[in-house]
Tab-separated table of C-alpha atoms and ligand atoms in Angstrom:
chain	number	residue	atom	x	y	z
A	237	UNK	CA	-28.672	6.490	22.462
A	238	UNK	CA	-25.803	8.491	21.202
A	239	UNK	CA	-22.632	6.166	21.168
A	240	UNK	CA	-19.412	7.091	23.541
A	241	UNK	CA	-16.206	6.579	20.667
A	242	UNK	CA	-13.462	4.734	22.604
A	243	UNK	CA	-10.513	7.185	22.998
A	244	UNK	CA	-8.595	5.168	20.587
A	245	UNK	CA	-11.083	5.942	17.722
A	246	UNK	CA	-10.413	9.669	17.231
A	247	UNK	CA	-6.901	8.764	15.492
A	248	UNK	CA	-8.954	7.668	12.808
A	249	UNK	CA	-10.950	10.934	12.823
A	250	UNK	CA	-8.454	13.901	11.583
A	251	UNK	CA	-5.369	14.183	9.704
A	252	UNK	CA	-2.121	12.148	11.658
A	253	UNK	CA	0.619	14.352	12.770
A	254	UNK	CA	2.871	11.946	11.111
A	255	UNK	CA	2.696	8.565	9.234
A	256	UNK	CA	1.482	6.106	11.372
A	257	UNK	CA	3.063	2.610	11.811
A	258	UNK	CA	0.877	-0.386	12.637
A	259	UNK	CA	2.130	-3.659	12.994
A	260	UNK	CA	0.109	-6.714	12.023
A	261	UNK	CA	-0.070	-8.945	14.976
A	262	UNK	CA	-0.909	-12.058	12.589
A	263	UNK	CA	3.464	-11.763	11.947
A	264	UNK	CA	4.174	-12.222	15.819
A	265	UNK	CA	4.652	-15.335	17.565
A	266	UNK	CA	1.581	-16.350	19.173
A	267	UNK	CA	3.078	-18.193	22.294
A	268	UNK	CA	4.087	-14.639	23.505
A	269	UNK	CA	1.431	-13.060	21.741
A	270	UNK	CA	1.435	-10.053	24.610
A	271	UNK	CA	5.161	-9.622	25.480
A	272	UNK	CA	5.669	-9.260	21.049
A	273	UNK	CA	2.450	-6.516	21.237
A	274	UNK	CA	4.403	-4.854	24.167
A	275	UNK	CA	7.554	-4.776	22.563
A	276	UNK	CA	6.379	-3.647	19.075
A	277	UNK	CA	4.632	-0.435	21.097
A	278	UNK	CA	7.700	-0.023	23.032
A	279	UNK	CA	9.618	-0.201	19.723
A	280	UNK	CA	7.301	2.961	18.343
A	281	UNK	CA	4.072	1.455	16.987
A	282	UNK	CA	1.574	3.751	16.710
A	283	UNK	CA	-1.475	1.425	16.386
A	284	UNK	CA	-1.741	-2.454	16.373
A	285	UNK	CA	-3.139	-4.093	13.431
A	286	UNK	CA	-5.293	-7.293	13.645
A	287	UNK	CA	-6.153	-9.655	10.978
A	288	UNK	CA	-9.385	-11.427	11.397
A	289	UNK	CA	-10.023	-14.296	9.100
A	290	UNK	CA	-12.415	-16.955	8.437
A	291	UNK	CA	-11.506	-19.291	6.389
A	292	UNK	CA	-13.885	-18.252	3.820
A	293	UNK	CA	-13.253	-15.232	2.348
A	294	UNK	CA	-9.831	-15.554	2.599
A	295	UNK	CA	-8.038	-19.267	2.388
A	296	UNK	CA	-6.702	-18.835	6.324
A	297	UNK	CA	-8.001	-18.579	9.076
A	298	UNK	CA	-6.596	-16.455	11.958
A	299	UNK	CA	-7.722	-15.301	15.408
A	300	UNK	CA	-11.028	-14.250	17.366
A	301	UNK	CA	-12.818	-11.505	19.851
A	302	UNK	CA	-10.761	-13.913	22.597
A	303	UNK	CA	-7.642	-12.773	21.222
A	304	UNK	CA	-8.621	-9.364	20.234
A	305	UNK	CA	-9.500	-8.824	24.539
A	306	UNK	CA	-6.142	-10.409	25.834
A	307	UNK	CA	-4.322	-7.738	23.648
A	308	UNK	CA	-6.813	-5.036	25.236
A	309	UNK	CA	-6.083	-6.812	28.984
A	310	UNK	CA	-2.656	-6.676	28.394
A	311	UNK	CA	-2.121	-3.022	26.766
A	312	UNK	CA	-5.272	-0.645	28.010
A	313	UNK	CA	-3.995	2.164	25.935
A	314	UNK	CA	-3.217	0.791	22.847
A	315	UNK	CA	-5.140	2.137	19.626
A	316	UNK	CA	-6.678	-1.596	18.267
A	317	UNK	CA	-7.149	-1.509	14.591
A	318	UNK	CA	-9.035	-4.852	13.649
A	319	UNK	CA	-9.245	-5.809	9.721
A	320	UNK	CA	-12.397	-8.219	9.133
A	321	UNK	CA	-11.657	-10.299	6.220
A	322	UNK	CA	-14.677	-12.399	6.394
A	323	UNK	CA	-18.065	-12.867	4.358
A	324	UNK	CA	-20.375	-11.487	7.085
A	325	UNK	CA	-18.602	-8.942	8.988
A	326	UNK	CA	-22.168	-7.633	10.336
A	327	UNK	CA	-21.537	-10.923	12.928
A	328	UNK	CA	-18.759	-9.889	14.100
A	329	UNK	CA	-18.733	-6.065	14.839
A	330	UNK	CA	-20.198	-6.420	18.137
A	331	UNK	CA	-18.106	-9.264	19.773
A	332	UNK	CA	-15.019	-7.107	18.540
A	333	UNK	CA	-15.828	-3.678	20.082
A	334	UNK	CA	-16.768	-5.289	23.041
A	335	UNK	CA	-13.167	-6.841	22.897
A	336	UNK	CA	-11.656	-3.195	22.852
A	337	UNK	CA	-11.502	-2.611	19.299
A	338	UNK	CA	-10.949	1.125	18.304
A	339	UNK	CA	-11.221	0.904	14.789
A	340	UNK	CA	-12.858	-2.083	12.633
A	341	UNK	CA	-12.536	-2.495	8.805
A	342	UNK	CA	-14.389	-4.097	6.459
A	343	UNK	CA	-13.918	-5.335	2.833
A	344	UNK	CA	-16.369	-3.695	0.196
A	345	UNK	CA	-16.485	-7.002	-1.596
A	346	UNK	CA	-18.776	-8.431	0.710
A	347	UNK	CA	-22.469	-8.736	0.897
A	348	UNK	CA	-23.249	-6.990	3.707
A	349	UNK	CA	-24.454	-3.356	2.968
A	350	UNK	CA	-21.123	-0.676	3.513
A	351	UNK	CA	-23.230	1.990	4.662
A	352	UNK	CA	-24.994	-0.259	6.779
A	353	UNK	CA	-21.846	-1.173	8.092
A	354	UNK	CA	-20.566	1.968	8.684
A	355	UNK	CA	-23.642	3.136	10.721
A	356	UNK	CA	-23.292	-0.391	13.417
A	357	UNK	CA	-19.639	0.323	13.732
A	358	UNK	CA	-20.358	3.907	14.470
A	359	UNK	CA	-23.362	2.950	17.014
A	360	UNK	CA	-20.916	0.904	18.573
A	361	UNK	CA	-18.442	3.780	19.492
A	362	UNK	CA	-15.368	2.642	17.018
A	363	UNK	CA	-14.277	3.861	13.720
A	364	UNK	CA	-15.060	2.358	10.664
A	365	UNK	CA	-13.096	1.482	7.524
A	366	UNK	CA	-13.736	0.335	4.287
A	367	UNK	CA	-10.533	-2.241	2.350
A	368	UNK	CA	-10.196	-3.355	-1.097
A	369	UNK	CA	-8.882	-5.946	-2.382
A	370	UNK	CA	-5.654	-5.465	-4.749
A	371	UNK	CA	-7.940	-6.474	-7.982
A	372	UNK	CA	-10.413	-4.653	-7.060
A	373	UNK	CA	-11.104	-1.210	-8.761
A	374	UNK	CA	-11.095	2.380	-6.553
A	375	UNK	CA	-14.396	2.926	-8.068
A	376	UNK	CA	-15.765	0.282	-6.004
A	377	UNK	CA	-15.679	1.839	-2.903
A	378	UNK	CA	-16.755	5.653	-4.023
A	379	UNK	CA	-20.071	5.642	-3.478
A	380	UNK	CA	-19.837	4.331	-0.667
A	381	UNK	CA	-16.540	6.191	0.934
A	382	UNK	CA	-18.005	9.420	2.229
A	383	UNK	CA	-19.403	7.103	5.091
A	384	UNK	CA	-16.048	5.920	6.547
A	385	UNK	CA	-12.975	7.412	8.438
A	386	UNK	CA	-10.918	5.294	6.192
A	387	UNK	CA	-10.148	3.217	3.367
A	388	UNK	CA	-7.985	0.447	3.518
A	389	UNK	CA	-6.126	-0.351	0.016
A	390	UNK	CA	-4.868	-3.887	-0.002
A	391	UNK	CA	-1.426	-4.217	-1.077
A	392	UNK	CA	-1.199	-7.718	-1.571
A	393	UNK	CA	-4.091	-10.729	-2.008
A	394	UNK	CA	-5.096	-10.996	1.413
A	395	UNK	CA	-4.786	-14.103	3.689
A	396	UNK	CA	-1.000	-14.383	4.272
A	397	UNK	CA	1.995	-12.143	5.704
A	398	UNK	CA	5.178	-12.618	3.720
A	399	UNK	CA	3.793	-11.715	0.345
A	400	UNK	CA	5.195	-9.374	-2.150
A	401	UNK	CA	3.865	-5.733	-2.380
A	402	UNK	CA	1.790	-4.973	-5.353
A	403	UNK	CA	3.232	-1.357	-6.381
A	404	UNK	CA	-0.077	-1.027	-9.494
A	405	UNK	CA	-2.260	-0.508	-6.224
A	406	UNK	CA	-0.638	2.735	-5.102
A	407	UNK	CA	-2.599	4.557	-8.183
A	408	UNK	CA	-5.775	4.040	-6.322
A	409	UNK	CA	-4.269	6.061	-2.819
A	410	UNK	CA	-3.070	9.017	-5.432
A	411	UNK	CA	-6.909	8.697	-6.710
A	412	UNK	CA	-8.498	8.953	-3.160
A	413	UNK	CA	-6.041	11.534	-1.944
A	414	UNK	CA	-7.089	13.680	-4.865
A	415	UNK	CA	-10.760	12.956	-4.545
A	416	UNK	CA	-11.404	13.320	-0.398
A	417	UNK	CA	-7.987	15.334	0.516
A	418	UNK	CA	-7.508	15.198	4.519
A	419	UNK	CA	-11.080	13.997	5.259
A	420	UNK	CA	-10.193	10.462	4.831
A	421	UNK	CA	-7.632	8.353	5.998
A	422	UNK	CA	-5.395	6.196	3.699
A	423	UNK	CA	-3.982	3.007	5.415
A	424	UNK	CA	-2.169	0.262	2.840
A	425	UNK	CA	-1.747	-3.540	4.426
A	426	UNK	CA	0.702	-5.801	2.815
A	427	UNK	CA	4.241	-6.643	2.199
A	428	UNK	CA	5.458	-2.694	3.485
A	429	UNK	CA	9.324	-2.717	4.786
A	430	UNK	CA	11.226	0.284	4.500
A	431	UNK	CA	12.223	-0.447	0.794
A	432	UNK	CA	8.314	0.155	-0.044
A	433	UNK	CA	6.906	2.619	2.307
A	434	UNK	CA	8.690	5.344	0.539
A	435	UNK	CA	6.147	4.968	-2.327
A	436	UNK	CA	3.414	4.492	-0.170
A	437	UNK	CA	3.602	7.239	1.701
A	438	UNK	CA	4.371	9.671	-1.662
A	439	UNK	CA	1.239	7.917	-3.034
A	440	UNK	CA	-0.890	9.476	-0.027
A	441	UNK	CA	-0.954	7.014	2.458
A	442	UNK	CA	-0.875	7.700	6.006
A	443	UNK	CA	-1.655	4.100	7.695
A	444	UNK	CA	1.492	1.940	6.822
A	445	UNK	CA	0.396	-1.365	8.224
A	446	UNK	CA	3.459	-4.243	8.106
A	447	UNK	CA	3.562	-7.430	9.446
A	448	UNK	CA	6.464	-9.708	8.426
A	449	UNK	CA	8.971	-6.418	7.763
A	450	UNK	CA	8.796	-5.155	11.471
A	451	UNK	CA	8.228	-8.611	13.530
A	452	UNK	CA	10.966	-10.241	11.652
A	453	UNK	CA	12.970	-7.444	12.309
A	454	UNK	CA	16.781	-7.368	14.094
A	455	UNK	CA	16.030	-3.607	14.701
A	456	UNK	CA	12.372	-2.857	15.374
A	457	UNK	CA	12.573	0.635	16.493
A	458	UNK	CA	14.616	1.701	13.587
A	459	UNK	CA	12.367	-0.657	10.708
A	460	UNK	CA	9.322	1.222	12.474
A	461	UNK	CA	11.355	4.607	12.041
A	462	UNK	CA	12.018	4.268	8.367
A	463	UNK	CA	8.713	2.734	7.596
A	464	UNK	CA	7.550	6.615	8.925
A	465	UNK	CA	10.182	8.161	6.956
A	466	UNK	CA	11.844	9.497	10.079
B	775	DX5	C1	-2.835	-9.926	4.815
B	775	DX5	C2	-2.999	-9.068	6.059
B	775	DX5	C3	-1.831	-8.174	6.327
B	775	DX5	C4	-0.555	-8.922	6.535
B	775	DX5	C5	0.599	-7.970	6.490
B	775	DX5	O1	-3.988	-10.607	4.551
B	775	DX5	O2	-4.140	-8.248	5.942
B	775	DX5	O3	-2.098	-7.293	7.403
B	775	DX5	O4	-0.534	-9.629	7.734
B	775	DX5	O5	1.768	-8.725	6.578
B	775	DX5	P1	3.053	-8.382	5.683
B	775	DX5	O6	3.470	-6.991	6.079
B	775	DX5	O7	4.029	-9.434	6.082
B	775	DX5	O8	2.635	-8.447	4.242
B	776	ZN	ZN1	-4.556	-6.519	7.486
C-alpha cells in the first residue's frame, strides 16, 4: 500500500524558502508544555523540534509518543520534527508517527540498518533523517545519505540543552552542501543563538534547531528572527 505523507512532511522534501527555525521542546517548561509550544509558533517557529531519549544512547532520558500526541492535540498544524536518540530507533518509528510526527530522525551510529530505516519511516508517511554525532566523521553517513530528506549534523554531544556549540562541525554541512546541493536538507541541533547561526547558515544549513537560546529568551520573536538572519 502506497503511504499518504502527512502534510507536514513535504517541508522536508524541497529547498526552504528561507532558513527555518525549530525550537527544541526539551528547553521549555514541561508544566505548560502546550501554552510554551503555542507561544514559540506564535513567536515565528517554523517547525517544533523533539528530543527523544532513552537513557542509553544518550546519558538522559527525555519524553515519549504520549508527549509527542499532546503537542499534535494541542497544535494540529504544526510541522513535528522528532530526533530519536536511542539504540533501537526501529521500536519506536511507529508509536511516533502515529503520535503525529512529520519528520523522524535517526542517528547513523546505531545498529539498526539506515536504509532500512529510511524505507519504515517512508512506509509510514513521514520524512526521514539521518544525525551525526559531533565526533563522528561526514563520511559516515555517505553511503547511506542518498536515502534521506535530511541529515542532521550534531552541534554539540547530544543529551543536554545548554551546551556550547562545536564550530569544527560546520566543515561537514560545507561538505554535504557541496556533495548533494538542494536535494538534501541540512538541519544543525545544538547550542544555536543568534551569535552562532550566522556561521551555520553560511556553512549550508537550512534547519537551525535551538533549544535553550529561544526558550530562555526575553524576546522570542526577535531571537527566532535573527536565528533566520532576518
Ligand atoms: C541535544 C538536543 C538538542 C538540544 C538543543 O541532545 O538534541 O536539540 O536540546 O538545545 P540547545 O539549543 O540549548 O543546545
Ligand atoms: Zn535534537
Amino acid at each position: 500500500m502506497t503511504p499518504t505523507p502527512t502534510p507536514g512532511s513535504a517541508l522536508f522534501r524541497s529547498p526552504p524558502p528561507h532558513t527555518l527555525v525549530a525550537p527544541s521542546i526539551l528547553s521549555a517548561d514541561f508544566g505548560r508544555l502546550a501554552d510554551d509550544c503555542i507561544a514559540v509558533v506564535e513567536s515565528g517557529a517554523d517547525l517544533l523540534h523533539v528530543d527523544v531519549m532513552d537513557g542509553h544512547f544518550v546519558p538522559n532520558l527525555s519524553l515519549g509518543p504520549a508527549v509527542c500526541a499532546a503537542i499534535r492535540r494541542h497544535l494540529p498544524d504544526v510541522v513535528i520534527d522528532v530526533h530519536l536518540m536511542v539504540s533501537r530507533p526501529s521500536k519506536y518509528l511507529e508509536p511516533f508517527a502515529r503520535a503525529g510526527a512529520d519528520h523522524l530522525t535517526v542517528h547513523c551510529e546505531v545498529e539498526d540498518s539506515a536504509a532500512s530505516l529510511a524505507e519504515s519511516i517512508r512506509a509510514l508517511g513521514c520524512s526521514p533523517g539521518l544525525a551525526m554525532n559531533p565526533d563522528t566523521p561526514v563520511d559516515a553517513i555517505l553511503s547511506d545519505i542518498e536515502a534521506f530528506d535530511l541529515a542532521l549534523i550534531m552541534s554539540v554531544h547530544p543529551g543536554f540543552s545548554g551546551q556550547a556549540f562545536i564550530p569544527e562541525v560546520l566543515s561537514k554541512a560545507v561538505d554535504l552542501r557541496a556533495r548533494f546541493g538542494d536535494e538534501l536538507r541540512i538541519e544543525i541541533d545544538g547550542g544555536v543563538s543568534p551569535v552562532t547561526a550566522p556561521a551555520c547558515r553560511e556553512a549550508g544549513c537550512d534547519i537551525l534547531v535551538s533549544g535553550s537560546s529561544v526558550f530562555g529568551s526575553k524576546d522570542r520573536a526577535a531571537d527566532i528572527t535573527a536565528i533566520r538572519g532576518g
